[in-house]
């Protein structure tokens, strides 16, 4: 049976990549491609809604999908744990599924998992994320997700040490973790998590070089998972075995999806 997919924001950068994956994937077809000029009535008849719109529009897309009894896959940034909690009762009442993916890159998800695993061992942790100047929201959804998982991993040892956070130049605190956002030309997406302790520090870096190649494997995994999801699920790590234990995730059998390219991830001692 073919899954008919409505892609909201399908004319944008991420939406275009998702559309290419949908059109190439067996068992899926692009039922509707919505732009900023479209109305959400065009979701009618879809089996799955994929949201790649904007933070301001995304909540309306999710609600429209839930109201129509359609599962939704959210790739739009700006969904914190608090914001997701607002739609959880709606999803439960409707008996549908809502999957939130802060980053479709497997390398990014693995880097976040490594940061969370290391978090209890370092008292000072800060995040520096950079995106192209056209990204309208900050911090990025990936940085928010990383900070939230770091905080969860540090539940037994307490929040990170972040002195002088009353000063604006110290970044925005997310779950006690200072996050610094750069928006500049010449970069696609990059995140550094800097973990520091007495006499040493570790930097975990993920750098997206080619979004289409980096995101495609994760999009394929997410499409298959979102089609049959029940309830609210957050993070690509909920559907694959990274080999790293992360707090607040759902353990599922690993999904083989071939080689991942178009990205660079590294762990650098300093």
mmCIF file of C-alpha atoms in Angstrom, residues 39-231:
data_model
loop_
_atom_site.group_PDB
_atom_site.id
_atom_site.type_symbol
_atom_site.label_atom_id
_atom_site.label_comp_id
_atom_site.label_asym_id
_atom_site.label_seq_id
_atom_site.Cartn_x
_atom_site.Cartn_y
_atom_site.Cartn_z
ATOM 1 C CA UNK A 39 -3.989 26.390 2.697
ATOM 2 C CA UNK A 40 -3.975 23.545 5.184
ATOM 3 C CA UNK A 41 -7.107 22.165 3.524
ATOM 4 C CA UNK A 42 -4.676 20.614 1.045
ATOM 5 C CA UNK A 43 -3.730 18.092 3.751
ATOM 6 C CA UNK A 44 -6.998 16.277 3.066
ATOM 7 C CA UNK A 45 -6.478 12.815 1.626
ATOM 8 C CA UNK A 46 -2.933 12.402 2.921
ATOM 9 C CA UNK A 47 -1.841 9.420 5.002
ATOM 10 C CA UNK A 48 1.124 11.285 6.500
ATOM 11 C CA UNK A 49 1.921 14.982 6.922
ATOM 12 C CA UNK A 50 5.561 16.075 6.909
ATOM 13 C CA UNK A 51 6.144 19.535 8.343
ATOM 14 C CA UNK A 52 9.183 21.452 7.049
ATOM 15 C CA UNK A 53 7.641 24.897 7.401
ATOM 16 C CA UNK A 54 8.713 27.568 9.911
ATOM 17 C CA UNK A 55 8.538 27.796 13.719
ATOM 18 C CA UNK A 56 5.632 30.251 13.545
ATOM 19 C CA UNK A 57 3.562 28.038 11.242
ATOM 20 C CA UNK A 58 4.531 24.604 12.540
ATOM 21 C CA UNK A 59 2.074 24.497 15.458
ATOM 22 C CA UNK A 60 -0.835 25.122 13.086
ATOM 23 C CA UNK A 61 0.364 22.352 10.791
ATOM 24 C CA UNK A 62 0.611 19.880 13.646
ATOM 25 C CA UNK A 63 -2.836 20.769 14.964
ATOM 26 C CA UNK A 64 -4.365 20.529 11.477
ATOM 27 C CA UNK A 65 -2.901 17.053 11.003
ATOM 28 C CA UNK A 66 -4.083 15.876 14.427
ATOM 29 C CA UNK A 67 -7.590 17.254 13.842
ATOM 30 C CA UNK A 68 -7.778 15.276 10.588
ATOM 31 C CA UNK A 69 -6.531 12.070 12.234
ATOM 32 C CA UNK A 70 -3.318 12.083 10.187
ATOM 33 C CA UNK A 71 0.086 11.170 11.580
ATOM 34 C CA UNK A 72 2.637 13.972 11.375
ATOM 35 C CA UNK A 73 6.413 14.050 11.042
ATOM 36 C CA UNK A 74 7.860 17.382 12.213
ATOM 37 C CA UNK A 75 11.236 18.479 10.878
ATOM 38 C CA UNK A 76 10.710 22.158 11.666
ATOM 39 C CA UNK A 77 12.999 23.698 14.276
ATOM 40 C CA UNK A 78 11.808 25.465 17.417
ATOM 41 C CA UNK A 79 10.085 22.587 19.236
ATOM 42 C CA UNK A 80 11.333 22.500 22.829
ATOM 43 C CA UNK A 81 10.210 19.871 25.343
ATOM 44 C CA UNK A 82 7.774 22.395 26.805
ATOM 45 C CA UNK A 83 6.200 23.136 23.423
ATOM 46 C CA UNK A 84 5.904 19.447 22.551
ATOM 47 C CA UNK A 85 4.164 18.849 25.884
ATOM 48 C CA UNK A 86 1.358 21.169 24.768
ATOM 49 C CA UNK A 87 0.361 18.915 21.855
ATOM 50 C CA UNK A 88 0.865 15.592 23.615
ATOM 51 C CA UNK A 89 -2.714 15.481 25.024
ATOM 52 C CA UNK A 90 -4.115 16.320 21.580
ATOM 53 C CA UNK A 91 -2.211 13.459 19.970
ATOM 54 C CA UNK A 92 -3.310 11.038 22.690
ATOM 55 C CA UNK A 93 -6.962 12.071 22.391
ATOM 56 C CA UNK A 94 -6.900 11.730 18.604
ATOM 57 C CA UNK A 95 -5.156 8.346 18.696
ATOM 58 C CA UNK A 96 -2.615 9.516 16.129
ATOM 59 C CA UNK A 97 1.168 9.789 16.062
ATOM 60 C CA UNK A 98 3.449 12.842 16.067
ATOM 61 C CA UNK A 99 7.169 12.381 15.493
ATOM 62 C CA UNK A 100 9.492 15.343 16.160
ATOM 63 C CA UNK A 101 12.943 15.190 14.587
ATOM 64 C CA UNK A 102 15.288 18.037 15.616
ATOM 65 C CA UNK A 103 17.888 16.862 13.083
ATOM 66 C CA UNK A 104 17.653 14.213 10.342
ATOM 67 C CA UNK A 105 21.437 13.757 10.235
ATOM 68 C CA UNK A 106 22.595 10.486 11.767
ATOM 69 C CA UNK A 107 25.964 12.074 12.545
ATOM 70 C CA UNK A 108 24.288 14.905 14.427
ATOM 71 C CA UNK A 109 22.148 12.499 16.434
ATOM 72 C CA UNK A 110 25.211 10.432 17.324
ATOM 73 C CA UNK A 111 27.148 13.552 18.361
ATOM 74 C CA UNK A 112 24.293 14.594 20.639
ATOM 75 C CA UNK A 113 24.217 11.102 22.152
ATOM 76 C CA UNK A 114 27.950 11.234 22.834
ATOM 77 C CA UNK A 115 27.570 14.643 24.487
ATOM 78 C CA UNK A 116 24.777 13.340 26.727
ATOM 79 C CA UNK A 117 26.819 10.259 27.637
ATOM 80 C CA UNK A 118 29.803 12.429 28.609
ATOM 81 C CA UNK A 119 27.761 15.091 30.411
ATOM 82 C CA UNK A 120 27.810 13.612 33.952
ATOM 83 C CA UNK A 121 31.617 13.636 33.964
ATOM 84 C CA UNK A 122 32.188 17.344 33.218
ATOM 85 C CA UNK A 123 30.915 20.189 35.408
ATOM 86 C CA UNK A 124 31.097 22.856 32.678
ATOM 87 C CA UNK A 125 29.310 22.381 29.337
ATOM 88 C CA UNK A 126 28.515 24.948 26.650
ATOM 89 C CA UNK A 127 27.140 24.675 23.109
ATOM 90 C CA UNK A 128 28.138 26.770 20.111
ATOM 91 C CA UNK A 129 25.965 26.273 17.024
ATOM 92 C CA UNK A 130 26.288 27.943 13.631
ATOM 93 C CA UNK A 131 23.887 28.078 10.670
ATOM 94 C CA UNK A 132 23.556 30.123 7.522
ATOM 95 C CA UNK A 133 22.294 33.667 7.926
ATOM 96 C CA UNK A 134 18.857 32.761 6.525
ATOM 97 C CA UNK A 135 17.913 30.569 9.499
ATOM 98 C CA UNK A 136 15.285 32.587 11.326
ATOM 99 C CA UNK A 137 15.256 30.880 14.740
ATOM 100 C CA UNK A 138 17.867 30.513 17.438
ATOM 101 C CA UNK A 139 18.949 28.480 19.264
ATOM 102 C CA UNK A 140 18.622 25.678 16.745
ATOM 103 C CA UNK A 141 16.344 22.748 17.473
ATOM 104 C CA UNK A 142 19.403 20.500 17.568
ATOM 105 C CA UNK A 143 21.060 22.678 20.223
ATOM 106 C CA UNK A 144 17.876 22.695 22.307
ATOM 107 C CA UNK A 145 17.593 18.908 22.060
ATOM 108 C CA UNK A 146 21.267 18.487 22.967
ATOM 109 C CA UNK A 147 20.944 20.756 25.996
ATOM 110 C CA UNK A 148 17.806 18.975 27.194
ATOM 111 C CA UNK A 149 19.485 15.563 26.949
ATOM 112 C CA UNK A 150 22.595 16.865 28.705
ATOM 113 C CA UNK A 151 20.407 18.127 31.560
ATOM 114 C CA UNK A 152 18.585 14.794 31.755
ATOM 115 C CA UNK A 153 21.895 12.907 31.828
ATOM 116 C CA UNK A 154 23.081 15.107 34.697
ATOM 117 C CA UNK A 155 20.014 14.441 36.824
ATOM 118 C CA UNK A 156 22.060 12.789 39.578
ATOM 119 C CA UNK A 157 24.845 15.404 39.665
ATOM 120 C CA UNK A 158 22.848 18.580 39.098
ATOM 121 C CA UNK A 159 22.925 21.384 36.536
ATOM 122 C CA UNK A 160 26.099 22.417 34.737
ATOM 123 C CA UNK A 161 28.316 25.142 36.106
ATOM 124 C CA UNK A 162 27.645 28.305 34.107
ATOM 125 C CA UNK A 163 28.929 31.434 35.856
ATOM 126 C CA UNK A 164 27.849 34.967 34.945
ATOM 127 C CA UNK A 165 24.815 33.863 32.909
ATOM 128 C CA UNK A 166 23.119 37.124 33.882
ATOM 129 C CA UNK A 167 25.314 38.740 31.225
ATOM 130 C CA UNK A 168 23.776 38.642 27.736
ATOM 131 C CA UNK A 169 27.097 37.776 26.089
ATOM 132 C CA UNK A 170 27.076 34.462 27.993
ATOM 133 C CA UNK A 171 24.434 33.046 25.653
ATOM 134 C CA UNK A 172 20.937 31.727 26.260
ATOM 135 C CA UNK A 173 20.483 29.121 28.947
ATOM 136 C CA UNK A 174 18.627 26.008 27.811
ATOM 137 C CA UNK A 175 18.117 23.465 30.597
ATOM 138 C CA UNK A 176 21.016 25.226 32.437
ATOM 139 C CA UNK A 177 23.377 24.866 29.435
ATOM 140 C CA UNK A 178 24.631 28.119 27.824
ATOM 141 C CA UNK A 179 23.976 28.072 24.073
ATOM 142 C CA UNK A 180 25.656 30.475 21.661
ATOM 143 C CA UNK A 181 24.158 30.877 18.151
ATOM 144 C CA UNK A 182 26.040 32.130 15.102
ATOM 145 C CA UNK A 183 24.213 33.112 11.911
ATOM 146 C CA UNK A 184 26.575 33.770 9.041
ATOM 147 C CA UNK A 185 27.115 33.064 5.351
ATOM 148 C CA UNK A 186 29.401 30.242 4.278
ATOM 149 C CA UNK A 187 28.147 27.657 6.774
ATOM 150 C CA UNK A 188 25.417 25.026 6.482
ATOM 151 C CA UNK A 189 25.081 23.685 10.034
ATOM 152 C CA UNK A 190 27.704 23.115 12.690
ATOM 153 C CA UNK A 191 27.542 22.381 16.394
ATOM 154 C CA UNK A 192 30.298 22.206 19.012
ATOM 155 C CA UNK A 193 29.626 20.865 22.495
ATOM 156 C CA UNK A 194 32.485 21.896 24.775
ATOM 157 C CA UNK A 195 32.767 19.877 27.988
ATOM 158 C CA UNK A 196 35.301 21.072 30.548
ATOM 159 C CA UNK A 197 36.607 19.764 33.847
ATOM 160 C CA UNK A 198 39.661 20.253 36.037
ATOM 161 C CA UNK A 199 42.709 20.372 33.773
ATOM 162 C CA UNK A 200 41.011 19.189 30.568
ATOM 163 C CA UNK A 201 38.259 19.666 28.025
ATOM 164 C CA UNK A 202 36.598 17.673 25.244
ATOM 165 C CA UNK A 203 34.914 19.160 22.171
ATOM 166 C CA UNK A 204 32.345 17.132 20.233
ATOM 167 C CA UNK A 205 31.830 18.614 16.771
ATOM 168 C CA UNK A 206 29.336 17.861 14.044
ATOM 169 C CA UNK A 207 29.577 19.673 10.711
ATOM 170 C CA UNK A 208 27.011 19.270 7.923
ATOM 171 C CA UNK A 209 28.685 19.654 4.538
ATOM 172 C CA UNK A 210 26.062 18.388 2.081
ATOM 173 C CA UNK A 211 22.506 18.508 3.520
ATOM 174 C CA UNK A 212 20.879 16.360 0.822
ATOM 175 C CA UNK A 213 23.309 13.493 1.356
ATOM 176 C CA UNK A 214 23.499 13.944 5.131
ATOM 177 C CA UNK A 215 19.747 14.067 5.777
ATOM 178 C CA UNK A 216 18.435 11.482 3.311
ATOM 179 C CA UNK A 217 19.170 8.313 5.373
ATOM 180 C CA UNK A 218 17.535 9.831 8.441
ATOM 181 C CA UNK A 219 14.535 11.060 6.463
ATOM 182 C CA UNK A 220 13.945 7.543 5.150
ATOM 183 C CA UNK A 221 14.043 6.128 8.679
ATOM 184 C CA UNK A 222 11.731 8.855 9.973
ATOM 185 C CA UNK A 223 9.180 8.424 7.174
ATOM 186 C CA UNK A 224 8.790 4.721 7.875
ATOM 187 C CA UNK A 225 8.597 5.293 11.624
ATOM 188 C CA UNK A 226 6.149 8.204 11.468
ATOM 189 C CA UNK A 227 3.783 6.328 9.176
ATOM 190 C CA UNK A 228 2.977 3.823 11.937
ATOM 191 C CA UNK A 229 3.783 5.848 15.071
ATOM 192 C CA UNK A 230 1.419 6.098 18.018
ATOM 193 C CA UNK A 231 1.649 8.979 20.454
#
